[in-house]
Coordinates of C-alpha atoms and ligand atoms in Angstrom, one line a residue:
M1 CA 0.3 0.0 -0.1
S2 CA 1.0 3.6 -1.1
T3 CA 1.1 6.1 2.0
P4 CA -1.7 8.7 1.4
E5 CA -0.3 11.7 -0.2
K6 CA 0.1 15.3 2.3
H7 CA -1.8 18.7 1.3
E8 CA -1.7 21.8 2.5
F9 CA -5.4 23.7 2.8
Q10 CA -5.0 27.0 0.3
A11 CA -5.0 30.2 3.0
E12 CA -8.2 30.7 2.9
I13 CA -9.7 27.9 3.1
A14 CA -8.2 26.9 6.0
Q15 CA -9.5 30.3 7.5
L16 CA -13.3 29.8 6.2
L17 CA -12.8 25.9 7.9
D18 CA -11.5 27.9 11.5
I19 CA -14.6 29.9 11.3
V20 CA -17.2 27.0 10.1
I21 CA -15.5 24.6 13.2
H22 CA -15.3 27.5 16.0
S23 CA -18.9 29.2 15.3
L24 CA -21.5 28.3 17.6
Y25 CA -24.1 28.1 15.0
T26 CA -27.2 26.7 15.6
D27 CA -28.5 25.3 12.6
K28 CA -25.5 22.8 11.9
E29 CA -27.4 20.5 9.9
I30 CA -27.5 22.4 7.0
F31 CA -24.1 20.2 6.1
I32 CA -26.5 18.2 5.4
R33 CA -28.1 20.3 3.1
E34 CA -25.1 21.6 1.2
L35 CA -23.8 17.8 0.5
I36 CA -26.8 16.4 -1.0
S37 CA -27.2 19.5 -3.1
N38 CA -23.8 18.9 -4.2
A39 CA -24.9 15.9 -4.7
A40 CA -27.5 16.9 -7.2
D41 CA -24.9 19.0 -8.5
A42 CA -23.3 16.3 -9.5
T43 CA -26.0 14.1 -10.8
E44 CA -27.5 16.6 -12.9
K45 CA -24.3 17.2 -14.6
F46 CA -24.4 13.5 -15.1
R47 CA -27.4 13.3 -16.7
F48 CA -27.0 16.2 -19.2
L49 CA -23.0 14.3 -19.9
Q50 CA -24.9 11.5 -20.8
T51 CA -28.0 12.9 -22.6
S52 CA -25.9 15.0 -24.7
G53 CA -23.8 11.8 -26.1
T54 CA -20.6 12.0 -23.9
A55 CA -19.4 8.5 -22.9
V56 CA -19.6 7.9 -19.7
F57 CA -18.5 5.2 -16.9
E58 CA -20.3 2.5 -15.6
P59 CA -23.4 4.2 -18.4
D60 CA -26.3 2.2 -16.4
R61 CA -25.8 2.4 -12.9
P62 CA -29.0 4.5 -11.3
L63 CA -28.7 7.9 -10.2
T64 CA -30.1 7.6 -7.1
I65 CA -28.5 9.7 -3.7
A66 CA -28.1 7.7 -0.5
V67 CA -27.5 8.6 2.9
S68 CA -27.4 6.4 5.4
T69 CA -26.4 6.9 9.1
D70 CA -24.7 4.6 11.6
D71 CA -25.5 4.8 15.0
T72 CA -22.7 2.7 16.7
A73 CA -20.6 4.3 14.6
H74 CA -21.2 7.6 14.7
T75 CA -21.6 8.0 11.3
I76 CA -23.8 9.6 8.6
T77 CA -22.8 8.8 5.0
F78 CA -23.9 10.7 1.2
T79 CA -23.6 8.4 -1.7
D80 CA -24.8 9.6 -5.4
S81 CA -23.6 8.0 -8.4
G82 CA -22.3 11.4 -10.6
I83 CA -20.0 12.8 -12.5
G84 CA -17.1 12.3 -9.4
M85 CA -14.0 13.8 -9.2
T86 CA -10.2 13.3 -10.9
R87 CA -7.7 13.5 -8.5
D88 CA -6.7 16.8 -9.8
E89 CA -10.9 18.3 -9.5
L90 CA -10.5 16.8 -5.9
I91 CA -7.7 19.0 -4.8
E92 CA -9.0 21.8 -6.6
N93 CA -12.7 21.7 -5.5
L94 CA -12.3 20.1 -2.6
G95 CA -8.9 22.6 -1.8
T96 CA -8.5 25.6 -2.7
I97 CA -11.6 28.7 -3.1
A98 CA -12.0 28.5 -6.8
H99 CA -16.1 28.3 -6.1
S100 CA -18.2 30.7 -5.3
G101 CA -20.7 30.3 -2.5
S102 CA -17.7 30.1 -0.2
K103 CA -16.1 33.4 -1.7
A104 CA -18.7 35.4 -1.1
F105 CA -19.1 33.5 2.4
L106 CA -15.8 34.6 3.1
Q107 CA -16.4 37.9 2.4
Q108 CA -19.2 38.5 4.6
I109 CA -17.9 37.3 7.1
K110 CA -15.2 40.1 7.0
E111 CA -17.5 42.8 6.6
N112 CA -20.0 41.1 9.2
A113 CA -17.4 40.6 11.4
N114 CA -18.3 37.3 13.1
N115 CA -22.1 36.7 12.7
P116 CA -22.6 33.4 11.8
S117 CA -26.2 33.2 10.5
I118 CA -25.3 34.5 6.8
I119 CA -23.6 30.6 6.9
G120 CA -27.1 30.0 6.3
Q121 CA -27.9 32.2 3.7
F122 CA -24.4 31.8 1.7
G123 CA -23.8 28.3 3.0
V124 CA -20.4 27.2 3.3
G125 CA -21.4 24.6 0.8
F126 CA -19.0 20.9 1.3
Y127 CA -17.3 22.5 4.2
A128 CA -20.7 22.7 6.7
A129 CA -19.6 18.9 7.0
F130 CA -16.5 20.2 9.4
M131 CA -19.0 21.8 11.7
V132 CA -20.6 18.2 13.0
A133 CA -16.8 16.0 11.5
T134 CA -14.2 14.6 13.2
K135 CA -12.8 13.8 10.1
V136 CA -14.4 13.8 6.6
T137 CA -13.7 11.0 3.9
V138 CA -14.6 11.7 0.2
F139 CA -14.2 8.5 -2.4
T140 CA -15.3 9.0 -5.6
R141 CA -14.5 8.2 -9.2
S142 CA -15.2 10.4 -12.3
Y143 CA -17.5 9.3 -14.7
Q144 CA -14.9 9.7 -17.4
P145 CA -14.4 5.9 -18.5
G146 CA -9.8 6.5 -18.4
E147 CA -10.0 7.9 -14.8
S148 CA -9.7 6.0 -11.3
G149 CA -10.9 6.2 -8.2
W150 CA -9.4 8.6 -5.4
I151 CA -10.0 8.8 -2.0
W152 CA -9.2 12.3 0.2
S153 CA -9.9 13.1 3.9
S154 CA -9.3 15.5 6.5
D155 CA -9.9 16.8 9.9
G156 CA -10.6 20.1 8.6
V157 CA -7.7 21.6 10.2
S158 CA -4.5 22.4 8.8
N159 CA -4.3 19.4 5.7
Y160 CA -6.0 16.4 4.1
E161 CA -4.6 13.6 2.3
I162 CA -5.2 12.1 -1.2
E163 CA -4.6 8.0 -1.6
P164 CA -6.0 6.2 -4.9
G165 CA -9.0 4.0 -3.9
L166 CA -9.4 0.5 -5.7
D167 CA -12.7 -0.3 -6.9
L168 CA -15.4 2.1 -6.9
N169 CA -18.0 3.0 -8.3
R170 CA -19.0 5.9 -10.4
G171 CA -19.4 9.6 -8.4
T172 CA -19.4 10.0 -4.9
K173 CA -19.5 8.7 -1.3
I174 CA -19.1 10.7 1.6
V175 CA -18.2 9.8 4.9
I176 CA -18.7 11.7 8.4
N177 CA -17.5 10.7 11.3
L178 CA -19.3 12.9 14.3
K179 CA -18.3 15.0 16.9
E180 CA -19.4 13.7 19.9
A181 CA -21.8 16.8 20.5
D182 CA -23.7 16.0 17.1
R183 CA -24.2 12.4 17.3
E184 CA -27.9 13.0 16.9
F185 CA -27.2 13.6 13.3
S186 CA -26.8 9.9 12.7
R187 CA -30.0 9.4 14.4
A188 CA -32.1 8.2 11.2
Q189 CA -35.4 9.6 12.7
H190 CA -33.4 12.7 13.0
V191 CA -31.6 13.0 9.7
E192 CA -35.3 12.5 8.0
S193 CA -37.1 15.3 8.8
I194 CA -33.4 17.2 7.6
I195 CA -33.8 15.7 4.8
K196 CA -37.5 16.9 4.1
R197 CA -37.2 20.1 4.9
Y198 CA -34.7 20.9 3.1
S199 CA -34.1 18.7 -0.1
N200 CA -37.7 17.9 -0.9
F201 CA -37.8 19.0 -4.0
V202 CA -34.4 16.9 -5.3
G203 CA -35.1 15.8 -9.1
Y204 CA -33.8 12.4 -7.9
P205 CA -35.0 9.5 -5.2
I206 CA -33.0 10.0 -1.8
E207 CA -32.9 7.4 -0.5
L208 CA -32.1 7.2 4.0
N209 CA -31.4 4.2 4.8
G210 CA -32.4 2.3 1.9
T211 CA -36.1 3.8 1.7
A212 CA -36.9 7.1 -0.5
V213 CA -37.6 9.9 1.4
N214 CA -38.1 13.2 -1.0
T215 CA -40.7 13.9 -2.7
I216 CA -39.9 14.2 -6.1
S217 CA -41.0 17.1 -8.0
A218 CA -40.5 19.5 -10.4
V219 CA -43.1 22.2 -8.8
W220 CA -43.2 24.1 -12.6
T221 CA -43.8 21.2 -14.4
R222 CA -47.1 20.7 -12.7
N223 CA -50.3 22.7 -12.8
K224 CA -51.7 25.1 -11.1
S225 CA -54.5 23.5 -9.7
E226 CA -53.0 20.5 -8.4
L227 CA -50.7 22.7 -6.4
T228 CA -51.1 24.5 -3.0
D229 CA -49.6 27.5 -1.7
T230 CA -47.7 25.2 0.6
D231 CA -46.2 23.2 -2.2
Y232 CA -44.5 26.6 -3.6
D233 CA -44.1 28.3 -0.3
E234 CA -41.7 24.9 0.4
F235 CA -40.7 24.7 -2.8
Y236 CA -39.3 28.4 -3.1
K237 CA -38.0 28.1 0.2
F238 CA -35.5 25.1 -1.0
I239 CA -34.4 27.1 -4.3
G240 CA -34.5 30.3 -2.5
H241 CA -32.8 29.1 0.8
D242 CA -34.6 31.5 2.8
I243 CA -36.4 30.9 5.9
D244 CA -39.7 33.0 4.3
G245 CA -41.8 32.0 2.5
P246 CA -41.6 34.7 -1.1
L247 CA -43.9 38.0 -1.6
Y248 CA -45.0 37.4 -4.9
R249 CA -44.8 33.8 -7.3
F250 CA -45.4 33.8 -10.9
H251 CA -46.2 30.6 -12.3
F252 CA -46.9 30.8 -16.0
N253 CA -47.0 28.9 -19.0
A254 CA -46.1 30.0 -22.8
D255 CA -46.5 28.6 -26.1
A256 CA -45.3 31.3 -28.9
P257 CA -42.9 33.0 -29.5
L258 CA -41.1 30.5 -27.0
A259 CA -42.1 27.5 -25.0
I260 CA -41.6 28.3 -21.5
R261 CA -43.1 26.9 -18.6
A262 CA -41.4 29.0 -15.1
L263 CA -41.8 29.8 -11.7
L264 CA -40.8 33.0 -10.4
F265 CA -40.3 34.4 -7.1
V266 CA -39.8 37.4 -5.7
P267 CA -38.3 37.2 -2.0
K268 CA -40.1 39.4 1.3
H269 CA -36.3 41.5 1.7
S270 CA -34.0 42.6 -0.1
L271 CA -30.5 41.4 0.9
E272 CA -29.2 44.8 -1.1
K273 CA -31.4 46.9 0.3
L274 CA -30.0 45.0 3.7
G275 CA -26.5 46.4 2.8
M276 CA -25.3 42.6 1.2
P277 CA -23.0 42.7 -2.2
K278 CA -24.8 43.0 -5.1
S279 CA -26.8 40.1 -5.5
E280 CA -26.3 37.2 -8.3
S281 CA -29.6 36.3 -10.6
E282 CA -31.2 32.8 -8.6
V283 CA -33.4 31.9 -11.5
H284 CA -32.3 28.5 -12.6
L285 CA -32.7 27.4 -16.7
Y286 CA -33.9 24.3 -17.1
C287 CA -34.6 22.0 -20.6
R288 CA -37.4 19.1 -19.6
K289 CA -36.4 19.3 -15.6
I290 CA -32.5 19.2 -16.6
L291 CA -30.5 21.9 -15.8
I292 CA -28.8 24.1 -18.2
Q293 CA -27.4 26.3 -16.0
S294 CA -27.7 27.3 -12.7
K295 CA -28.4 31.1 -11.5
S296 CA -28.5 31.7 -15.6
K297 CA -27.2 35.5 -16.3
G298 CA -28.9 36.8 -19.9
L299 CA -32.4 35.5 -18.5
F300 CA -33.6 38.5 -17.2
P301 CA -31.6 42.0 -17.2
E302 CA -29.5 42.9 -14.4
W303 CA -31.9 44.9 -12.9
L304 CA -34.2 42.2 -11.8
R305 CA -31.7 40.6 -9.8
F306 CA -33.8 40.0 -6.6
L307 CA -35.9 37.2 -8.4
K308 CA -35.7 33.7 -7.7
G309 CA -36.8 30.3 -9.4
V310 CA -37.1 28.4 -12.3
V311 CA -37.6 28.7 -15.8
D312 CA -38.0 26.4 -18.1
S313 CA -37.5 26.2 -22.2
E314 CA -38.3 23.0 -24.4
D315 CA -36.8 25.3 -27.2
L316 CA -33.4 24.6 -25.3
P317 CA -30.8 22.9 -27.1
L318 CA -30.0 20.8 -24.9
N319 CA -26.1 20.1 -26.0
I320 CA -25.1 24.4 -26.0
S321 CA -22.4 25.4 -24.5
R322 CA -22.7 27.1 -21.0
E323 CA -20.1 29.8 -22.7
T324 CA -22.2 30.2 -26.1
M325 CA -25.8 30.0 -23.8
Q326 CA -25.7 33.8 -22.9
D327 CA -25.1 35.4 -25.4
S328 CA -27.3 34.1 -27.9
A329 CA -30.0 35.3 -30.1
L330 CA -32.3 32.7 -28.4
M331 CA -31.4 33.9 -25.1
Q332 CA -32.2 37.2 -25.8
K333 CA -35.4 36.3 -26.9
L334 CA -36.3 34.5 -23.9
N335 CA -35.4 37.3 -21.7
K336 CA -37.6 39.6 -23.2
V337 CA -40.3 37.5 -23.1
L338 CA -39.8 36.7 -19.3
T339 CA -39.3 40.1 -18.9
S340 CA -42.6 41.9 -20.2
R341 CA -44.5 39.2 -18.5
F342 CA -43.2 39.9 -15.3
L343 CA -43.6 43.4 -15.1
K344 CA -47.8 42.9 -16.4
F345 CA -47.9 40.9 -13.9
L346 CA -46.1 43.2 -11.6
E347 CA -49.1 45.7 -13.5
D348 CA -51.4 43.3 -12.2
E349 CA -50.9 42.9 -9.1
A350 CA -50.3 46.7 -8.2
K351 CA -53.9 47.0 -9.3
S352 CA -55.5 43.7 -7.8
D353 CA -53.5 44.8 -4.1
A354 CA -51.9 48.1 -4.0
D355 CA -51.2 47.3 -0.1
K356 CA -48.9 44.2 -1.2
Y357 CA -47.9 46.1 -4.0
A358 CA -46.9 49.0 -2.2
E359 CA -44.7 46.6 0.7
F360 CA -43.0 44.9 -3.5
F361 CA -42.0 49.1 -4.2
K362 CA -40.8 49.7 -0.9
E363 CA -38.6 46.6 -1.1
F364 CA -37.4 46.5 -4.4
G365 CA -38.4 49.8 -6.1
H366 CA -34.8 50.8 -6.5
F367 CA -34.3 47.8 -9.0
L368 CA -37.0 49.2 -11.3
K369 CA -35.1 52.9 -11.2
E370 CA -32.3 50.9 -11.9
G371 CA -34.5 49.5 -15.1
I372 CA -35.5 52.9 -16.5
V373 CA -31.6 54.3 -16.0
S374 CA -30.0 51.1 -17.6
D375 CA -32.3 49.8 -20.2
Y376 CA -34.3 51.1 -22.6
T377 CA -36.1 48.1 -24.0
H378 CA -38.9 48.3 -21.2
R379 CA -38.6 51.7 -20.2
D380 CA -42.3 52.6 -20.7
A381 CA -43.4 49.5 -18.5
L382 CA -41.3 50.0 -15.3
A383 CA -42.7 53.8 -15.7
K384 CA -46.5 52.3 -15.1
L385 CA -44.9 50.3 -11.8
L386 CA -43.4 53.4 -10.1
R387 CA -44.6 54.9 -6.8
Y388 CA -44.7 58.1 -5.4
E389 CA -46.4 60.2 -2.4
T390 CA -47.7 63.9 -3.3
S391 CA -49.3 66.7 -2.7
Q392 CA -52.4 65.3 -2.4
S393 CA -51.5 61.1 -1.0
E394 CA -49.9 60.2 1.1
T395 CA -49.7 57.3 0.1
A396 CA -47.4 56.5 -2.5
V397 CA -50.0 56.2 -6.1
G398 CA -48.8 55.9 -9.6
I399 CA -48.0 58.4 -12.4
A400 CA -50.8 57.2 -14.3
D401 CA -53.5 58.4 -11.1
Y402 CA -51.5 61.8 -11.3
I403 CA -52.6 62.0 -14.8
S404 CA -56.1 61.1 -13.9
R405 CA -56.8 64.0 -11.6
M406 CA -55.1 67.1 -13.6
P407 CA -57.1 69.9 -13.8
E408 CA -57.3 70.5 -17.8
E409 CA -55.5 73.4 -18.2
Q410 CA -52.5 71.2 -16.6
K411 CA -50.0 70.0 -19.3
E412 CA -47.2 68.9 -17.4
I413 CA -46.5 66.4 -14.2
Y414 CA -44.2 68.6 -11.6
F415 CA -42.3 67.0 -9.1
I416 CA -39.8 68.7 -5.9
T417 CA -37.0 66.9 -3.8
A418 CA -37.0 67.5 -0.6
A419 CA -35.9 65.4 2.6
N420 CA -39.2 64.0 3.4
R421 CA -43.0 65.0 3.5
E422 CA -42.8 68.0 5.2
A423 CA -39.6 69.1 3.6
C424 CA -41.6 68.9 -0.1
L425 CA -44.6 71.1 1.1
A426 CA -42.6 74.0 2.6
S427 CA -40.1 73.7 -0.3
P428 CA -40.8 77.5 -2.4
Y429 CA -40.7 75.5 -5.2
Y430 CA -44.1 74.4 -4.2
E431 CA -45.7 77.7 -3.6
G432 CA -47.4 78.3 -7.2
L433 CA -47.7 74.7 -7.9
K434 CA -49.9 74.7 -4.6
A435 CA -51.7 78.1 -4.6
K436 CA -52.7 77.3 -8.6
N437 CA -53.9 74.2 -6.7
Y438 CA -51.9 71.3 -9.2
E439 CA -50.6 68.5 -7.3
V440 CA -47.3 67.8 -7.1
L441 CA -44.8 64.5 -6.9
F442 CA -43.1 63.9 -4.2
F443 CA -39.3 62.4 -4.5
F444 CA -37.5 61.4 -1.2
D445 CA -34.5 60.3 -3.3
P446 CA -32.7 62.7 -5.1
W447 CA -31.8 59.6 -7.6
D448 CA -35.4 60.3 -8.5
E449 CA -34.3 62.9 -10.8
F450 CA -31.8 61.2 -12.3
V451 CA -34.8 58.5 -13.5
M452 CA -37.3 61.5 -14.3
D453 CA -34.1 62.6 -16.5
H454 CA -34.3 59.4 -18.3
L455 CA -38.4 59.1 -18.9
R456 CA -38.9 62.9 -19.7
E457 CA -42.1 62.1 -20.4
F458 CA -45.0 59.8 -19.3
D459 CA -48.6 59.4 -21.5
G460 CA -46.9 62.5 -23.7
K461 CA -46.7 64.9 -20.9
K462 CA -43.6 65.9 -19.8
L463 CA -42.3 65.2 -16.6
V464 CA -40.3 69.0 -14.9
A465 CA -38.9 69.9 -11.5
A466 CA -41.1 72.3 -9.9
E467 CA -38.0 74.4 -9.6
R468 CA -38.0 73.8 -13.4
S469 CA -41.6 74.7 -14.1
D470 CA -42.5 78.3 -15.6
I471 CA -45.7 78.4 -13.7
A472 CA -47.0 81.9 -13.3
L473 CA -49.7 82.8 -10.8
E474 CA -52.1 85.2 -11.8
P475 CA -50.7 89.1 -12.2
T476 CA -51.4 90.9 -8.9
E477 CA -51.5 94.6 -8.1
N478 CA -47.6 93.8 -6.3
K479 CA -46.8 96.0 -3.5
L480 CA -43.7 96.7 -5.6
D481 CA -44.3 98.1 -8.5
D482 CA -42.3 97.0 -11.7
T483 CA -40.1 99.7 -11.6
A484 CA -39.3 99.5 -8.1
A485 CA -38.7 96.0 -8.8
R486 CA -36.6 96.0 -11.2
L487 CA -34.5 98.2 -9.1
L488 CA -34.4 96.5 -6.3
C489 CA -33.2 93.3 -8.8
N490 CA -30.3 95.5 -9.7
F491 CA -29.4 96.3 -6.6
I492 CA -29.2 92.9 -5.2
K493 CA -27.4 91.4 -8.4
E494 CA -24.8 94.6 -7.3
S495 CA -24.9 93.4 -3.8
L496 CA -24.2 90.2 -4.4
G497 CA -21.5 90.2 -7.1
D498 CA -20.9 87.1 -9.1
K499 CA -21.6 84.9 -7.1
I500 CA -24.3 84.7 -9.0
G501 CA -26.6 85.0 -12.7
D502 CA -29.3 86.7 -12.7
V503 CA -31.5 89.0 -10.8
R504 CA -35.3 88.6 -11.6
V505 CA -38.9 89.1 -10.3
S506 CA -40.8 86.4 -9.5
K507 CA -43.8 85.7 -10.8
R508 CA -44.6 82.4 -8.6
L509 CA -44.0 82.7 -4.6
V510 CA -45.9 83.0 -2.8
D511 CA -44.7 82.9 1.1
S512 CA -41.0 83.3 0.4
P513 CA -39.0 86.2 -0.3
A514 CA -36.9 84.8 -3.0
V515 CA -36.0 81.7 -4.3
V516 CA -32.8 80.5 -6.4
V517 CA -33.6 78.7 -9.7
E518 CA -30.8 76.7 -12.1
S519 CA -29.0 79.5 -13.7
D520 CA -28.8 76.6 -16.7
K521 CA -32.1 74.5 -18.5
G522 CA -31.2 71.1 -17.6
M523 CA -30.2 71.8 -13.9
T524 CA -31.9 71.4 -10.8
S525 CA -31.1 72.3 -7.5
T526 CA -30.7 68.5 -6.6
M527 CA -28.8 68.2 -9.6
R528 CA -26.7 70.9 -8.2
R529 CA -26.1 68.4 -5.2
I530 CA -25.3 65.1 -6.4
M531 CA -22.9 67.1 -9.0
K532 CA -21.1 68.6 -5.9
N533 CA -21.5 65.5 -4.3
M534 CA -19.5 63.6 -7.4
N535 CA -16.8 66.6 -7.6
R536 CA -16.3 66.6 -3.8
G537 CA -16.9 70.1 -3.0
G538 CA -15.2 71.2 -6.9
E539 CA -17.3 73.9 -8.4
V540 CA -20.1 73.4 -10.4
P541 CA -19.5 75.6 -14.1
F542 CA -23.6 77.0 -13.4
K543 CA -24.7 79.1 -11.8
H544 CA -27.8 80.1 -10.2
D545 CA -30.2 82.8 -10.7
L546 CA -32.4 84.6 -7.7
E547 CA -35.9 85.0 -8.2
V548 CA -37.3 87.4 -5.8
N549 CA -41.3 88.1 -4.5
P550 CA -42.0 91.5 -4.8
N551 CA -44.9 90.8 -2.9
H552 CA -41.9 90.1 0.8
P553 CA -42.6 92.9 3.0
M554 CA -39.1 91.9 3.1
M555 CA -38.3 92.8 0.0
V556 CA -40.8 96.0 0.2
G557 CA -38.6 96.9 3.3
L558 CA -34.9 96.1 1.2
E559 CA -36.3 98.3 -1.7
N560 CA -37.6 101.5 1.0
S561 CA -34.5 101.3 3.0
R562 CA -31.4 100.9 0.7
K563 CA -30.4 103.7 0.2
D564 CA -30.5 105.5 3.8
H565 CA -28.2 102.3 4.4
P566 CA -26.4 100.7 1.9
D567 CA -24.0 98.6 4.1
L568 CA -26.3 97.1 6.2
S569 CA -29.1 96.3 2.6
K570 CA -25.8 95.1 1.4
Q571 CA -26.0 92.4 4.2
I572 CA -29.7 91.9 4.1
A573 CA -29.3 91.3 0.3
E574 CA -26.7 88.4 0.9
Q575 CA -28.8 86.8 3.5
I576 CA -31.5 86.4 1.5
Y577 CA -29.4 84.5 -0.8
D578 CA -28.3 82.3 1.6
N579 CA -31.9 81.8 3.1
A580 CA -32.7 81.0 -0.2
L581 CA -29.3 78.7 -0.6
I582 CA -30.3 76.9 2.6
S583 CA -34.0 76.3 1.4
A584 CA -32.5 74.6 -1.3
G585 CA -30.3 72.5 0.5
L586 CA -27.1 74.2 -0.7
L587 CA -26.0 76.5 1.4
E588 CA -22.0 75.4 2.1
D589 CA -19.9 77.9 4.5
P590 CA -22.6 78.6 7.3
Q591 CA -19.5 80.0 9.2
A592 CA -19.4 83.2 6.6
M593 CA -23.0 83.3 7.0
L594 CA -23.3 82.9 10.9
K595 CA -20.6 86.1 11.5
R596 CA -23.0 87.9 8.7
I597 CA -26.1 87.4 11.3
N598 CA -24.7 88.4 14.2
S599 CA -23.8 91.5 12.9
L600 CA -27.2 92.1 11.6
L601 CA -28.7 91.2 15.5
E602 CA -25.8 93.2 16.9
Q603 CA -27.3 96.1 14.7
L604 CA -30.5 95.0 15.9
V605 CA -30.3 95.3 19.3
T606 CA -28.7 98.6 19.4
K607 CA -30.4 100.1 17.3
Ligands
ADP701 P1 -20.2 24.7 -4.9 O1 -21.3 23.6 -4.6 O2 -21.0 26.3 -4.0 O3 -19.5 24.5 -5.7 P2 -19.0 23.2 -2.3 O4 -18.2 23.9 -1.3 O5 -20.6 23.0 -2.2 O6 -19.2 24.4 -3.7 O7 -18.6 22.0 -3.6 C1 -17.9 22.6 -4.0 C2 -16.8 22.1 -5.5 O8 -16.7 20.1 -5.3 C3 -18.5 22.0 -6.1 O9 -18.4 22.7 -6.9 C4 -18.3 20.6 -7.1 O10 -16.8 20.4 -8.4 C5 -17.4 19.9 -5.9 N1 -18.5 18.4 -5.4 C6 -18.8 18.6 -4.3 N2 -19.4 17.7 -3.2 C7 -19.4 17.0 -5.2 C8 -19.9 15.9 -5.2 N3 -21.0 15.2 -4.3 N4 -20.0 15.1 -6.4 C9 -19.2 15.4 -7.9 N5 -18.5 17.0 -7.1 C10 -18.4 17.3 -6.5
MG702 MG1 -22.3 22.9 -2.7

């Protein structure tokens, strides 16, 4: 007998194992899910190869997954007849961190300083076995006819051993020697309940000590009428690795232009919103129940990456290579059909249950907005799905609703961006629209202005920032006549100098003395704020104009007193401008302003 070769784990694996072994993780049982899912993956891969005509070792061996427990030896064993591994694959797959799941996990652990609950969410895959094992032994033989068998073993601490294994069947057998504290996993009854919980839908029989335990069902291929909510939820929990049920499910068949069976789910929560890294689509592509591509890229646009589920299309050629799959015309066609159908589904849901849709929009609305900004194809359908609070409605409504309430003479759709509802209502940009009784969409996220910038119109009506609207109130007898108002504007412009573009009389202010308006037609104060942040405080190459209210007592007073008190009036003009900047969220230097306010107060008390 040859002596086994010793190999060191790659540093990251050693680190991962250390975390896995030492975490006080309560759901240790997920190692069963992980090993069965690996066995199912290996079996699917084998079936795929065999179906596409590849020569295989032991072609007639049945495709089952067997779990056996030994309560005396305290072991649990997982056996599959899948593709197995060659010696190189053993080293690559079980000794390095090339595969995605564990990599993402390590990343998360680094960012979430030791929060072991995410083990369950990400799955550390094969290494989960070391939560319960004193030793793991892997017997494996590749499907490739010219290969031989190998035995891999490790205590999960620093290194592993590999030696040749004689007379092995095709596939993989993993024997786990359990830690004393984890001997419950060698009790058949306990293991059975875990398999049922996690692996009920695996497309191959799972036998526990010789008896099949899973209900084999590719739920998406069955008729809606045969399926219960529980069937769907369990299927979702299994494929979505989620403890909760889904928020939405969408099960549909199509015959033209492609034969599609799809079962799609929207989770209750967006992990990205919770601060997790950009998620990967978890929609798997099947052809007649055979896995073509898991986490299929290209099946949906990026901005629908929160979807989970299964798409099965008989029109997919089985032997298509996975690499070319992504770009194929067929894939693009699938993408278009699926995306349109899903957006239509959301539109219907929004109509039939607005509260539930509001919940969805709160979690996933920003993905739809991302779609509007990044993808022209579905822009109009996406625009219908937007929901905003408005000046008239504290519950968010769609833009179509807004339009249905527009008075006849109103031609454009208006919006305001501010931190919250109160700030929108108090905005000087809202005054004129309020006086005209025009409804205004309220944005609490500056990002929405970019969304509008891409949409430009809805149903033929322009989307216009309130501050950019050329709304004019009915002309009234102003407290300052035209000449006096013009002279005041000139004075303010002189006082402020180059800091500002034009100063003019406003036709839309009611309560505020003055308001800043961007001189560039394409700009708004919100965009200026965003540009400034991106520039890290650098100058934005456009100036503001100032519009002044000819009816405000402050303006009337200023015009009357500026000749007698030129210095004080200049300070007041500067303060009026700063106040307008504050109101637009654009004031940069409060220190300079404080000095001026103190000086003004001083003049007031010593008068
Ligand atoms: P993942 O399943 O996310 O790729 P795992 O840690 O679960 O990560 O498994 C690592 C790799 O080891 C798999 O990608 C696969 O290549 C290989 N592997 C694990 N279990 C088996 C098995 N039963 N048969 C064949 N290959 C396996
Ligand atoms: Mg795995």
